[in-house]
Short mmCIF file of C-alpha atoms and ligand atoms in Angstrom, two decimals:
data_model
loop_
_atom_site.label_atom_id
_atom_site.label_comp_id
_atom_site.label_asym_id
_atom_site.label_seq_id
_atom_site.Cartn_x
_atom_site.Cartn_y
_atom_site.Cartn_z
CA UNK A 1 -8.01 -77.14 2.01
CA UNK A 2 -8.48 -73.56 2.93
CA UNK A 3 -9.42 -72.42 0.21
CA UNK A 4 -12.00 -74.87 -0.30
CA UNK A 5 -15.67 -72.99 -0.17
CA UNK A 6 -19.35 -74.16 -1.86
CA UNK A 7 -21.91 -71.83 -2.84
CA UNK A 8 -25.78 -73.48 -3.00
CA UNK A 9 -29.14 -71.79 -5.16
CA UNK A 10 -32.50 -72.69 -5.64
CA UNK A 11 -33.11 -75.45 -8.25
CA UNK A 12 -33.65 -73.26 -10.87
CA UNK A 13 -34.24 -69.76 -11.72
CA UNK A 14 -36.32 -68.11 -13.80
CA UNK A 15 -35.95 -64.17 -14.02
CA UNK A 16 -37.93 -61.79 -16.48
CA UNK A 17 -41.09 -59.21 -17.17
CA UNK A 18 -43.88 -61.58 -17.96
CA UNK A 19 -42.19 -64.53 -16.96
CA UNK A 20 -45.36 -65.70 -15.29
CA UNK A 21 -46.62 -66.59 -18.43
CA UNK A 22 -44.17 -69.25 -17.98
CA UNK A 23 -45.06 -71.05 -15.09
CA UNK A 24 -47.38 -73.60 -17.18
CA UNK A 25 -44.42 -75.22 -18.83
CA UNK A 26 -42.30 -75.06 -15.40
CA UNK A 27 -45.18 -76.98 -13.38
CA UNK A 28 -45.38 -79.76 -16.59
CA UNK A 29 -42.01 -80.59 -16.09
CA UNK A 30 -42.74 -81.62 -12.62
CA UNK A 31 -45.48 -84.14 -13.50
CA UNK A 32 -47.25 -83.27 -10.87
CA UNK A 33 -51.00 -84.81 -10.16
CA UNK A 34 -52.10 -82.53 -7.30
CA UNK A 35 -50.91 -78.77 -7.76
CA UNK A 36 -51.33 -76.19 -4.81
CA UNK A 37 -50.80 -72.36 -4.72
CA UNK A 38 -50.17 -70.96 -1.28
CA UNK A 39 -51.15 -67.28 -1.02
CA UNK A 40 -52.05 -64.49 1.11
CA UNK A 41 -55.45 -62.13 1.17
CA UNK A 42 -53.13 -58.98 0.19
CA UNK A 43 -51.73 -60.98 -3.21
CA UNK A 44 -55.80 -61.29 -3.78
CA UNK A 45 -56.74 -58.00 -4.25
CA UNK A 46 -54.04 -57.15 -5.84
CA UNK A 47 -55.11 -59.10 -9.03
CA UNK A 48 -51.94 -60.99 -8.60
CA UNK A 49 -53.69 -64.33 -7.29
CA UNK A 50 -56.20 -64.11 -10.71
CA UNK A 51 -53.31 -63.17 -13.09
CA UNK A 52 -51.65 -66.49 -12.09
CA UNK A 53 -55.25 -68.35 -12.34
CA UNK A 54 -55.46 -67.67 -15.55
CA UNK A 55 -52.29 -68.35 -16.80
CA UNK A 56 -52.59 -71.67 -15.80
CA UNK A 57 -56.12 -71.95 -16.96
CA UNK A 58 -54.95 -71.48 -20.82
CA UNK A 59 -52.69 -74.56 -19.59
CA UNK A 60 -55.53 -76.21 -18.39
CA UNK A 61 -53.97 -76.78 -14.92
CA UNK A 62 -56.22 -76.50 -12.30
CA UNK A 63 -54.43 -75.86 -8.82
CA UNK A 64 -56.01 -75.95 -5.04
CA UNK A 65 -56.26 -72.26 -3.84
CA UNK A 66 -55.18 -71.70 -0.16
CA UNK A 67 -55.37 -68.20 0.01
CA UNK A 68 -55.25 -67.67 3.83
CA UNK A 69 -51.60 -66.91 4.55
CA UNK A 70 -50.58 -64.69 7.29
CA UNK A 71 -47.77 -61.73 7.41
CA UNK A 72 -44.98 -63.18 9.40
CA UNK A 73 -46.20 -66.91 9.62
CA UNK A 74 -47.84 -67.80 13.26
CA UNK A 75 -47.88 -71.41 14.02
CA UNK A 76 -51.61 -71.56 14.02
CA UNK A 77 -51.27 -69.93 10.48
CA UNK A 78 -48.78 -72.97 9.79
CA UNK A 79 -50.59 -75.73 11.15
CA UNK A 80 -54.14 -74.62 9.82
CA UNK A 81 -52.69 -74.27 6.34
CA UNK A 82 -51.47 -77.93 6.88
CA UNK A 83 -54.19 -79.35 7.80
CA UNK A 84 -56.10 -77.77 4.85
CA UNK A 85 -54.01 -78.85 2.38
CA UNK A 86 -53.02 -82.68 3.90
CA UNK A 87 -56.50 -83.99 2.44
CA UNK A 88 -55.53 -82.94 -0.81
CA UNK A 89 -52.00 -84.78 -0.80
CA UNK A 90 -50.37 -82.09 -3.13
CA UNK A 91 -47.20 -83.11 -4.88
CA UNK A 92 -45.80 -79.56 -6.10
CA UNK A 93 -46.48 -76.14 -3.98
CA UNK A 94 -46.90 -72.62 -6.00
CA UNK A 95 -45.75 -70.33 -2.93
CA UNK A 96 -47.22 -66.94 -4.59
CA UNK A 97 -46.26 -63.77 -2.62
CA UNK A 98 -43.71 -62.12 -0.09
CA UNK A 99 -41.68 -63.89 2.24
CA UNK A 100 -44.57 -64.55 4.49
CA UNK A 101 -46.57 -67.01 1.34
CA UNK A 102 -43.08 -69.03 0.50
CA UNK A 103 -42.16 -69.68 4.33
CA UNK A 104 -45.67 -70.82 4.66
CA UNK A 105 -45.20 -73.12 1.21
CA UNK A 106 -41.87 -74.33 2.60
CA UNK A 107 -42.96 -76.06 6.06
CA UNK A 108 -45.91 -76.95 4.83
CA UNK A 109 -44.50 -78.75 1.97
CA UNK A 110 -41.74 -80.08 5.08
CA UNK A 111 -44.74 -81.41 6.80
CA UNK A 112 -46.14 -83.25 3.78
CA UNK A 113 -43.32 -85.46 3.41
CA UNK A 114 -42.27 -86.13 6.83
CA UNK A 115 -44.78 -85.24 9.44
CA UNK A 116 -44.48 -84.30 12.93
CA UNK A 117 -45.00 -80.45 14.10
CA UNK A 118 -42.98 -77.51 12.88
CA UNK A 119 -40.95 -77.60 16.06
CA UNK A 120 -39.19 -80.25 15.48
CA UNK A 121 -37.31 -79.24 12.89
CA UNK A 122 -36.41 -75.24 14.28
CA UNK A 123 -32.34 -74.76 13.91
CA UNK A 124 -29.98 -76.09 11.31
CA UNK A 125 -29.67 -79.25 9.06
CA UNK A 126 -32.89 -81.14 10.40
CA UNK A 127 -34.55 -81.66 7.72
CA UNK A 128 -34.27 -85.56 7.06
CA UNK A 129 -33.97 -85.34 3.00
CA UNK A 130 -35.97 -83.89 -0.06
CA UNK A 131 -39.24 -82.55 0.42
CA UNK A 132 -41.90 -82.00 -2.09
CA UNK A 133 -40.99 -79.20 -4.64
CA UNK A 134 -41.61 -75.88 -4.00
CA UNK A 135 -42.15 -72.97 -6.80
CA UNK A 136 -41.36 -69.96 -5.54
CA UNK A 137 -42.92 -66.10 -7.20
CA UNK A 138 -41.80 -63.64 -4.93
CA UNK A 139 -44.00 -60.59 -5.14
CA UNK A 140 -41.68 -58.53 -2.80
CA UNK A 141 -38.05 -57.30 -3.27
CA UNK A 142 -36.65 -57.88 0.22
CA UNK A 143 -36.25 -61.72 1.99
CA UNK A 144 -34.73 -63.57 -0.92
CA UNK A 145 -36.51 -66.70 0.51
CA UNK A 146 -37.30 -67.49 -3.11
CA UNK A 147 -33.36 -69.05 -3.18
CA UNK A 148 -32.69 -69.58 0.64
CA UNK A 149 -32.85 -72.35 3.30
CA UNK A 150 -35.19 -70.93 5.64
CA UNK A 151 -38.08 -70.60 6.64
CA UNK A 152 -39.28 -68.44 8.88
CA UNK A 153 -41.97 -69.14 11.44
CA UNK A 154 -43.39 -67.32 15.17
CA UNK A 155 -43.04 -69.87 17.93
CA UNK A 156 -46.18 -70.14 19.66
CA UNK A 157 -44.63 -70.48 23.23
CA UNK A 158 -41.73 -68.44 23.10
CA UNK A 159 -43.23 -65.76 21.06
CA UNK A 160 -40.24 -65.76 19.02
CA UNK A 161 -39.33 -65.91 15.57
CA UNK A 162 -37.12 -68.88 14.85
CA UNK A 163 -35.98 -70.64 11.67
CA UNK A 164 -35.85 -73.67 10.41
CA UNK A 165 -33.07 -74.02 8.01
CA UNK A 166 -31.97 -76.39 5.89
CA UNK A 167 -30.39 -76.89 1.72
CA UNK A 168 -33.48 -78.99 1.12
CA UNK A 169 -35.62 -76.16 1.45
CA UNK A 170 -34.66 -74.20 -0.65
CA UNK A 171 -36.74 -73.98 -3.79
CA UNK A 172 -36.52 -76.06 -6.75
CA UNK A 173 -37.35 -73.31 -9.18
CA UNK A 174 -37.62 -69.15 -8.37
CA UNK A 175 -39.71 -67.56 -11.02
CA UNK A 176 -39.47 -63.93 -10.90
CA UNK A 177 -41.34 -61.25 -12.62
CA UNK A 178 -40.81 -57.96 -11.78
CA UNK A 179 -44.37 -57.07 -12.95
CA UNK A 180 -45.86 -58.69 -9.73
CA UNK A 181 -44.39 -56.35 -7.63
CA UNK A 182 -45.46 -52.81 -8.88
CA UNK A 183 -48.47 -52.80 -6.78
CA UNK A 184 -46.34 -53.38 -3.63
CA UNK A 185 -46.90 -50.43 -1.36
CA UNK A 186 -43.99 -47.39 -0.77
CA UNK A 187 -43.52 -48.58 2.99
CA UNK A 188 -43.51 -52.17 2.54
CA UNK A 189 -41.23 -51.50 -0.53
CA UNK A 190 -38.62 -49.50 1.28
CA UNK A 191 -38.62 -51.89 3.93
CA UNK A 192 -37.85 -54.85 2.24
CA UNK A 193 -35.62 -53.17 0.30
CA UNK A 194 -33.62 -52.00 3.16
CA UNK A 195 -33.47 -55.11 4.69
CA UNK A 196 -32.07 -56.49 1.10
CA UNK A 197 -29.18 -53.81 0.94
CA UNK A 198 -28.52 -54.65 4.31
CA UNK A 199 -28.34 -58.43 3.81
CA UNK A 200 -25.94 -57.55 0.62
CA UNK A 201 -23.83 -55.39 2.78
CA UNK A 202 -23.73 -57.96 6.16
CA UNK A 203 -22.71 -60.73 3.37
CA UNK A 204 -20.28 -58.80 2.39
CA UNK A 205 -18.41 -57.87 5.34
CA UNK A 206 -18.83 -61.12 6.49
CA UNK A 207 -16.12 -63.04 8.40
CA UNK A 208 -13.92 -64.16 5.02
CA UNK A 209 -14.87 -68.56 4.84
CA UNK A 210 -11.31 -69.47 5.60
CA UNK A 211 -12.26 -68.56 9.41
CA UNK A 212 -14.71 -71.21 9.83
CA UNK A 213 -13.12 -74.15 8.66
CA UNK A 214 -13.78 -77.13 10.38
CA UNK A 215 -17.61 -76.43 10.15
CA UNK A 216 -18.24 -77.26 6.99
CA UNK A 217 -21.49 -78.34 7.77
CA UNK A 218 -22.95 -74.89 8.72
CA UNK A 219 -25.16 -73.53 6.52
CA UNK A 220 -23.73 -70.19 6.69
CA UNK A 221 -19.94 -70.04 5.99
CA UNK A 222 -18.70 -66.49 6.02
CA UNK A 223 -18.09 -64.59 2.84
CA UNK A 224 -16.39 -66.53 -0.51
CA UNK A 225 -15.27 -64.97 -3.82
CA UNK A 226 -18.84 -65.91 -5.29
CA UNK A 227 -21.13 -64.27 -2.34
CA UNK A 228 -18.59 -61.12 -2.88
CA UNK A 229 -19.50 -61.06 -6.68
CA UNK A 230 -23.45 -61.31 -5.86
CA UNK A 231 -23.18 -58.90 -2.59
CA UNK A 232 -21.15 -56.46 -5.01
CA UNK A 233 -23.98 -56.62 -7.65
CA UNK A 234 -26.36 -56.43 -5.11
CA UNK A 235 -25.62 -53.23 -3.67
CA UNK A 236 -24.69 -51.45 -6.92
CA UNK A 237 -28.37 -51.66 -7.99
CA UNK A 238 -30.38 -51.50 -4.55
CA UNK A 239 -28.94 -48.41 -3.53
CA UNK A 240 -29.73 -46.10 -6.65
CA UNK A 241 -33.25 -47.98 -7.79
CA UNK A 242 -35.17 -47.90 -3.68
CA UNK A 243 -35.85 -45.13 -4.32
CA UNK A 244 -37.53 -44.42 -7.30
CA UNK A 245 -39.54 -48.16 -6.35
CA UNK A 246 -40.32 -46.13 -3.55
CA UNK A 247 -41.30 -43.05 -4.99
CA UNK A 248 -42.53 -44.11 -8.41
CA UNK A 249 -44.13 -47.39 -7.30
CA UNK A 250 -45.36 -48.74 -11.23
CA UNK A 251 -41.29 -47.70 -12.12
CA UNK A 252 -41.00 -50.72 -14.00
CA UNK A 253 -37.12 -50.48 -14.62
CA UNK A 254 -36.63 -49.93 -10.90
CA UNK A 255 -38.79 -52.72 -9.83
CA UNK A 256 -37.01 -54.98 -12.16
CA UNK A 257 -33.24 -53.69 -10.51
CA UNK A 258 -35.15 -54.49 -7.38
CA UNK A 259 -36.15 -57.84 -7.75
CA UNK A 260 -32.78 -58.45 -9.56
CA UNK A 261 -30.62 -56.51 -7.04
CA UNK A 262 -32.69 -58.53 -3.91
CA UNK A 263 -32.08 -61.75 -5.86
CA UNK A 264 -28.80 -61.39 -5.75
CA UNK A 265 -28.51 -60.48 -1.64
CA UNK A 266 -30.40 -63.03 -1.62
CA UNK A 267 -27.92 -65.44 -3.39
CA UNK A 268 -24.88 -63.50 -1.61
CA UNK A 269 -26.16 -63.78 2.00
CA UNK A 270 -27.93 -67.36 2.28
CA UNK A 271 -24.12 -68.43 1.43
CA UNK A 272 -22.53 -66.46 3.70
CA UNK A 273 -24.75 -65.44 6.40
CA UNK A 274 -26.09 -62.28 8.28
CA UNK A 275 -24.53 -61.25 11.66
CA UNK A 276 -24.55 -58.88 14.12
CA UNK A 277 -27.30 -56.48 12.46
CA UNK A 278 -30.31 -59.21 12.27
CA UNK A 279 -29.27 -60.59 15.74
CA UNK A 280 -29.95 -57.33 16.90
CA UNK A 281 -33.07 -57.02 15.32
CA UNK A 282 -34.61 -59.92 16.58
CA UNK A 283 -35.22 -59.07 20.38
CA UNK A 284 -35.85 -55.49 19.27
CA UNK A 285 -38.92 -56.52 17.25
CA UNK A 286 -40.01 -58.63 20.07
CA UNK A 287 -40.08 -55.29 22.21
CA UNK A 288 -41.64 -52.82 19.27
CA UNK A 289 -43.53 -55.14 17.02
CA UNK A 290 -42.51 -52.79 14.01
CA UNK A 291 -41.87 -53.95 10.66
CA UNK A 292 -38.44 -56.00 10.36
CA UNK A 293 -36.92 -53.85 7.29
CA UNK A 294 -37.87 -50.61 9.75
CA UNK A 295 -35.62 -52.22 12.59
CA UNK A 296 -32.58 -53.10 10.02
CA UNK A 297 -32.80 -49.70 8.61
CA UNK A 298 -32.07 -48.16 11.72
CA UNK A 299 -29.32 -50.61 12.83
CA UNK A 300 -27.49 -50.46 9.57
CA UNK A 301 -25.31 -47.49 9.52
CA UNK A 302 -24.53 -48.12 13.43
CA UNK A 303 -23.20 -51.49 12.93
CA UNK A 304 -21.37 -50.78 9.96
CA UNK A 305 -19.55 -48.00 11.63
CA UNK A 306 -19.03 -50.80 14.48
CA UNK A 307 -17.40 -53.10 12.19
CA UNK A 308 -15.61 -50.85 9.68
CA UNK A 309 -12.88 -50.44 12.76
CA UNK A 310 -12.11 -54.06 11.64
CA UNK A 311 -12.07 -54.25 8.07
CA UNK A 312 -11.91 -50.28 6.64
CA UNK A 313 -11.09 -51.56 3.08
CA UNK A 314 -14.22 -53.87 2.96
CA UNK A 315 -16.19 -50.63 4.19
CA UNK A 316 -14.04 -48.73 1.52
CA UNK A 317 -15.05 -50.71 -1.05
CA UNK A 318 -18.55 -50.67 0.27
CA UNK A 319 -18.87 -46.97 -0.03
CA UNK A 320 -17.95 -47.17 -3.82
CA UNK A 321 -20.66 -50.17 -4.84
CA UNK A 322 -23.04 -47.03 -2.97
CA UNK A 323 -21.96 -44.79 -5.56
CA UNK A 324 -18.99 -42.90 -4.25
CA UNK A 325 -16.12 -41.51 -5.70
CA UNK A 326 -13.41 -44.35 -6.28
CA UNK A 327 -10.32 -41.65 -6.12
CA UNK A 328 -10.95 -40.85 -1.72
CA UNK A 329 -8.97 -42.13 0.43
CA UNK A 330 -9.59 -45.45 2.46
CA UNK A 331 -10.42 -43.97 5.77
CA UNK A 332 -12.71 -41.20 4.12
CA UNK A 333 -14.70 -44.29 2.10
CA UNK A 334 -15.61 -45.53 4.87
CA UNK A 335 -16.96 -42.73 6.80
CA UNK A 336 -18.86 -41.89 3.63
CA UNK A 337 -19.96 -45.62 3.44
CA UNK A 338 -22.16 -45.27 7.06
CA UNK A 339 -22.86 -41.28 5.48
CA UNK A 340 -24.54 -42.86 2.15
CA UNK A 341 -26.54 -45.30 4.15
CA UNK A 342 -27.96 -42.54 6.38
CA UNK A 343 -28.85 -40.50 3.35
CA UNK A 344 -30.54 -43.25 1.81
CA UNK A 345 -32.96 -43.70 4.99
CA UNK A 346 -33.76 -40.05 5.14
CA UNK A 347 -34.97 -40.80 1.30
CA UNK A 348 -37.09 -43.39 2.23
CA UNK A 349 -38.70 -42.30 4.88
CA UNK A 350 -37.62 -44.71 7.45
CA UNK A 351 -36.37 -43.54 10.85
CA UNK A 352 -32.46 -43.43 11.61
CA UNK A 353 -32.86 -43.90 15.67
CA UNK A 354 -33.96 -46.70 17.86
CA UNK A 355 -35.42 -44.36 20.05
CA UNK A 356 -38.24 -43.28 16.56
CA UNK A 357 -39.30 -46.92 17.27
CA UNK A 358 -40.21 -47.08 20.80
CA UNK A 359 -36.78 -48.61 22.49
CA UNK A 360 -36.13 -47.39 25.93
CA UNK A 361 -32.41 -46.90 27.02
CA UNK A 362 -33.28 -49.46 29.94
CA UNK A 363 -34.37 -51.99 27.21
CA UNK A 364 -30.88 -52.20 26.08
CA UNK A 365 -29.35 -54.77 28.62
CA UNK A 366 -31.65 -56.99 27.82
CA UNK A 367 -31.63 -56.36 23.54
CA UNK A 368 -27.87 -57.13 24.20
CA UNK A 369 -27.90 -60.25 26.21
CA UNK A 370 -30.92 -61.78 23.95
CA UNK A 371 -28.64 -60.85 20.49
CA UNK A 372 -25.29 -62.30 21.44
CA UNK A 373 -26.92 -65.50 22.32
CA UNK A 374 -28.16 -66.06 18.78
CA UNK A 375 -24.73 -67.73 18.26
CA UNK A 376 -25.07 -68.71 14.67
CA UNK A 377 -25.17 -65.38 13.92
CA UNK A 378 -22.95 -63.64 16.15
CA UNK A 379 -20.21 -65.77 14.38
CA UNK A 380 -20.15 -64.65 11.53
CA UNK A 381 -19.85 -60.22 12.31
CA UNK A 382 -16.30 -59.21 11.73
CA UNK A 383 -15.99 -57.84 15.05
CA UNK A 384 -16.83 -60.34 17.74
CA UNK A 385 -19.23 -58.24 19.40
CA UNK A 386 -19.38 -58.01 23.47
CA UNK A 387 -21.93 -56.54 25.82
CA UNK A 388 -19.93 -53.51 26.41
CA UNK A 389 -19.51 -52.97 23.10
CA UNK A 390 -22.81 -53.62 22.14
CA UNK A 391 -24.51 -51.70 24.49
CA UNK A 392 -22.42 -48.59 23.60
CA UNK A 393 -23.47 -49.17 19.98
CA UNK A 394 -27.07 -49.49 20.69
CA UNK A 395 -27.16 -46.33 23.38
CA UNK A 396 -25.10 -44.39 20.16
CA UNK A 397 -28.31 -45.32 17.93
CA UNK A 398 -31.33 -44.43 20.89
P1 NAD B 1 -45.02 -60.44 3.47
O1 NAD B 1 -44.95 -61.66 2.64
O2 NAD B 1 -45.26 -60.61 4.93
O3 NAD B 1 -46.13 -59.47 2.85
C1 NAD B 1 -46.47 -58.26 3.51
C2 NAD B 1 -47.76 -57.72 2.93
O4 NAD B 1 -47.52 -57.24 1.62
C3 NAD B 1 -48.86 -58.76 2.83
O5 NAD B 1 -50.05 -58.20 3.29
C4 NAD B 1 -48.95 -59.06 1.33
O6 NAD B 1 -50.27 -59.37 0.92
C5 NAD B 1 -48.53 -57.73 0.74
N1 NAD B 1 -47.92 -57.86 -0.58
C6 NAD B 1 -46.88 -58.65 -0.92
N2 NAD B 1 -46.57 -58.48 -2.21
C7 NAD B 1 -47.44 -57.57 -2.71
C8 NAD B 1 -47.62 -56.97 -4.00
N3 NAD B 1 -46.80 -57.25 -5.02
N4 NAD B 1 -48.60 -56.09 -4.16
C9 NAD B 1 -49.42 -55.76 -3.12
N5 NAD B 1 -49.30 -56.28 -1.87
C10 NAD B 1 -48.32 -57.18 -1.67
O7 NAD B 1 -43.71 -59.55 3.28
P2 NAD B 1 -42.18 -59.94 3.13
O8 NAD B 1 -41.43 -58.83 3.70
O9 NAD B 1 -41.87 -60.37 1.75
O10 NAD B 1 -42.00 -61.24 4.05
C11 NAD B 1 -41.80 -61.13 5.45
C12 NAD B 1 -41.57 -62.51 6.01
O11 NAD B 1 -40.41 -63.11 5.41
C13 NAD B 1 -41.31 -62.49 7.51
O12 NAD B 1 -42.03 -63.51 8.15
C14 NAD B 1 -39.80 -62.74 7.62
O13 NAD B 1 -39.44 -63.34 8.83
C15 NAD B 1 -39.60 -63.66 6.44
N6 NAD B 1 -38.23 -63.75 5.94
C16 NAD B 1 -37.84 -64.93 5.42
C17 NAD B 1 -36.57 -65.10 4.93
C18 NAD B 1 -36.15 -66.43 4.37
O14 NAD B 1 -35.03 -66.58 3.90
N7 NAD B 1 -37.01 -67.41 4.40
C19 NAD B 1 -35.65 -64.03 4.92
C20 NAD B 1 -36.08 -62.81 5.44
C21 NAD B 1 -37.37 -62.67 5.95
#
């Protein structure tokens, strides 16, 4: 029985340059009589919105546009998308965009079938059964929310981001084409990338699945030989192709590792789970209001040093999926394993110290105390984190 472990997906997935053209046939097989594509103003301009238009056009499908999505979903963002879209009764949602436009596509659709307000489903496992399909096209490399459970959304009372998540929303088909994403921006690109090779690299140093037995009903279960396989993949073609996506944005071999390599964190880490690094980064973006891949970034290397105390050969094998040499010894892996990580933020641009985004040393008690509450993912980090521990690992990267 301990060795028993499950590994969920999306419906479907559908992976390819130009594989747009073949979201006609994928929304006939739904038989759907009231399409809708959820999008954002950004996706717009970037021709992307049209280029899916008129794909669908030589189909002779005619979808409802709702091109107001929000970055990082507000719940008047949620709720007026809702009630745009209830009048129309869609039966199949086109979520076209970043993480932001699929979240958005996801509790809408969640509404839709059952009703009530967004609230009442936050946490895990609420969602009462299937909900009207979702087709995901990511147009960023970073949130893998094209094959997760979650969706993401900003409390309007607390302030704070919470999740809803749940196997029924993930989607029923992910349609990727790295062409969508060569207009994505260097910044937004390195920071969703980050935050991909760091969701790869928290999957796999995960707590191994055997450790939560007995909760089989979590949605995140701690590393299995399948997340390895994915996490593995996942950081052996993030770490060389950022980048060049970051430097040679219309790259279209290392937008295509990208989407690939963030498909796979994706599939590695909504399995197994994120820990200590994203419970971290939660109350910190509360306090700095930067950009979520700029906050992981920064944690990263910190938190893997933390951890590697408990599980060298993971961090070991770590270092080599980064690209270095296989013959080192163990303990010099995984020194160069937090080394390669730094490197790789100095090449993108992004900062390397909390203190480069605006966190005070006296903000730390409270970072602390806010992250370790976030139990379901405090769980699953190797090392059970505690506040002394914590703090000295947060005052190491001020
Ligand atoms: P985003 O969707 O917020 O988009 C950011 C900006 O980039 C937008 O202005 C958008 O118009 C623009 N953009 C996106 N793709 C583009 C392209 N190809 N060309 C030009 N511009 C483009 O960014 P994101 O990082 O993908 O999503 C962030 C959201 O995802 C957050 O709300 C976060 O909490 C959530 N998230 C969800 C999950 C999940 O599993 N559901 C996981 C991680 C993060």
């Amino acid at each position: 029985m301990n060795d028993v472990w499950k590994f969920h997906s999306a419906g479907s997935i559908l992976f390819g340059h130009g594989s747009i053209t073949q979201l006609p046939n994928v929304i006939q097989k739904f038989e759907a009589n009231q399409i809708v594509i959820i999008t954002d103003p950004g996706i717009t301009r970037a021709g992307i919105l049209d280029q899916a238009i008129q794909v669908l056009k030589k189909a002779d499908i005619k979808p409802v546009i709702y091109d107001q999505a929000v970055p990082e979903p507000t719940m008047s963002s949620v709720l007026s998308c809702f009630s745009h879209l209830q009048p129309y009764q869609p039966d199949l949602l086109v979520a076209l965009g970043g993480g932001s436009c699929i979240d958005l596509a996801k509790i809408t659709s969640l509404l839709l079938t059952y009703g009530g307000h967004p609230s009442d489903y936050y946490g895990e496992n609420k969602v009462p059964g299937k909900v009207r399909p979702v087709i995901a096209i990511p147009t960023t490399a970073g949130t893998g929310s094209e094959v997760s459970p979650v969706a993401v959304v900003t409390d309007d009372k607390s302030n704070l981001k919470v999740g809803i998540s749940d196997h029924h929303l993930r989607p029923e088909v992910a349609l990727l084409d790295p062409g969508l994403t060569l207009k994505l921006p260097a910044f937004i690109t390195a920071c969703t990338g980050i935050d991909a090779l760091s969701q790869a690299i928290e999957a796999y140093f995960a707590k191994d699945y055997r450790y939560l037995h007995g909760q089989e009903n979590l949605i995140y279960q701690g590393s299995n030989p399948t997340s390895d396989l994915f996490a593995e993949k996942a950081i052996r073609l993030i770490a060389p192709n950022l980048p060049i996506a970051v430097h040679q944005g219309d790259n279209l071999e290392a937008r295509s590792n990208m989407l690939l390599g963030n498909l796979y964190s994706a599939l590695a880490f909504t399995n197994s789970g994120t820990s200590l690094i994203h419970a971290l980064a939660y109350p910190i973006a509360e306090k700095t209001k930067k950009a979520h891949g700029e906050i992981i970034g920064v944690l990263l290397p910190y938190v893997m040093e933390y951890n590697a105390a408990v599980c060298p050969e993971k961090f070991a094998r770590i270092a080599e999926f980064l690209g270095e040499p296989s013959e080192l010894p163990q303990q010099e892996k995984t020194v160069r394993s937090v080394e390669a990580v730094f490197r790789l933020l100095k090449v993108l641009g992004l900062p390397t110290k909390l203190s480069e985004i605006g966190i005070k040393n006296e903000q730390i008690g409270e970072i602390v105390e806010s992250a370790l509450s976030i139990e379901r993912l405090v769980r699953i980090n190797p090392r059970t984190p505690n506040v002394k521990d914590t703090a000295a690992l947060l005052a190491k990267a001020l």
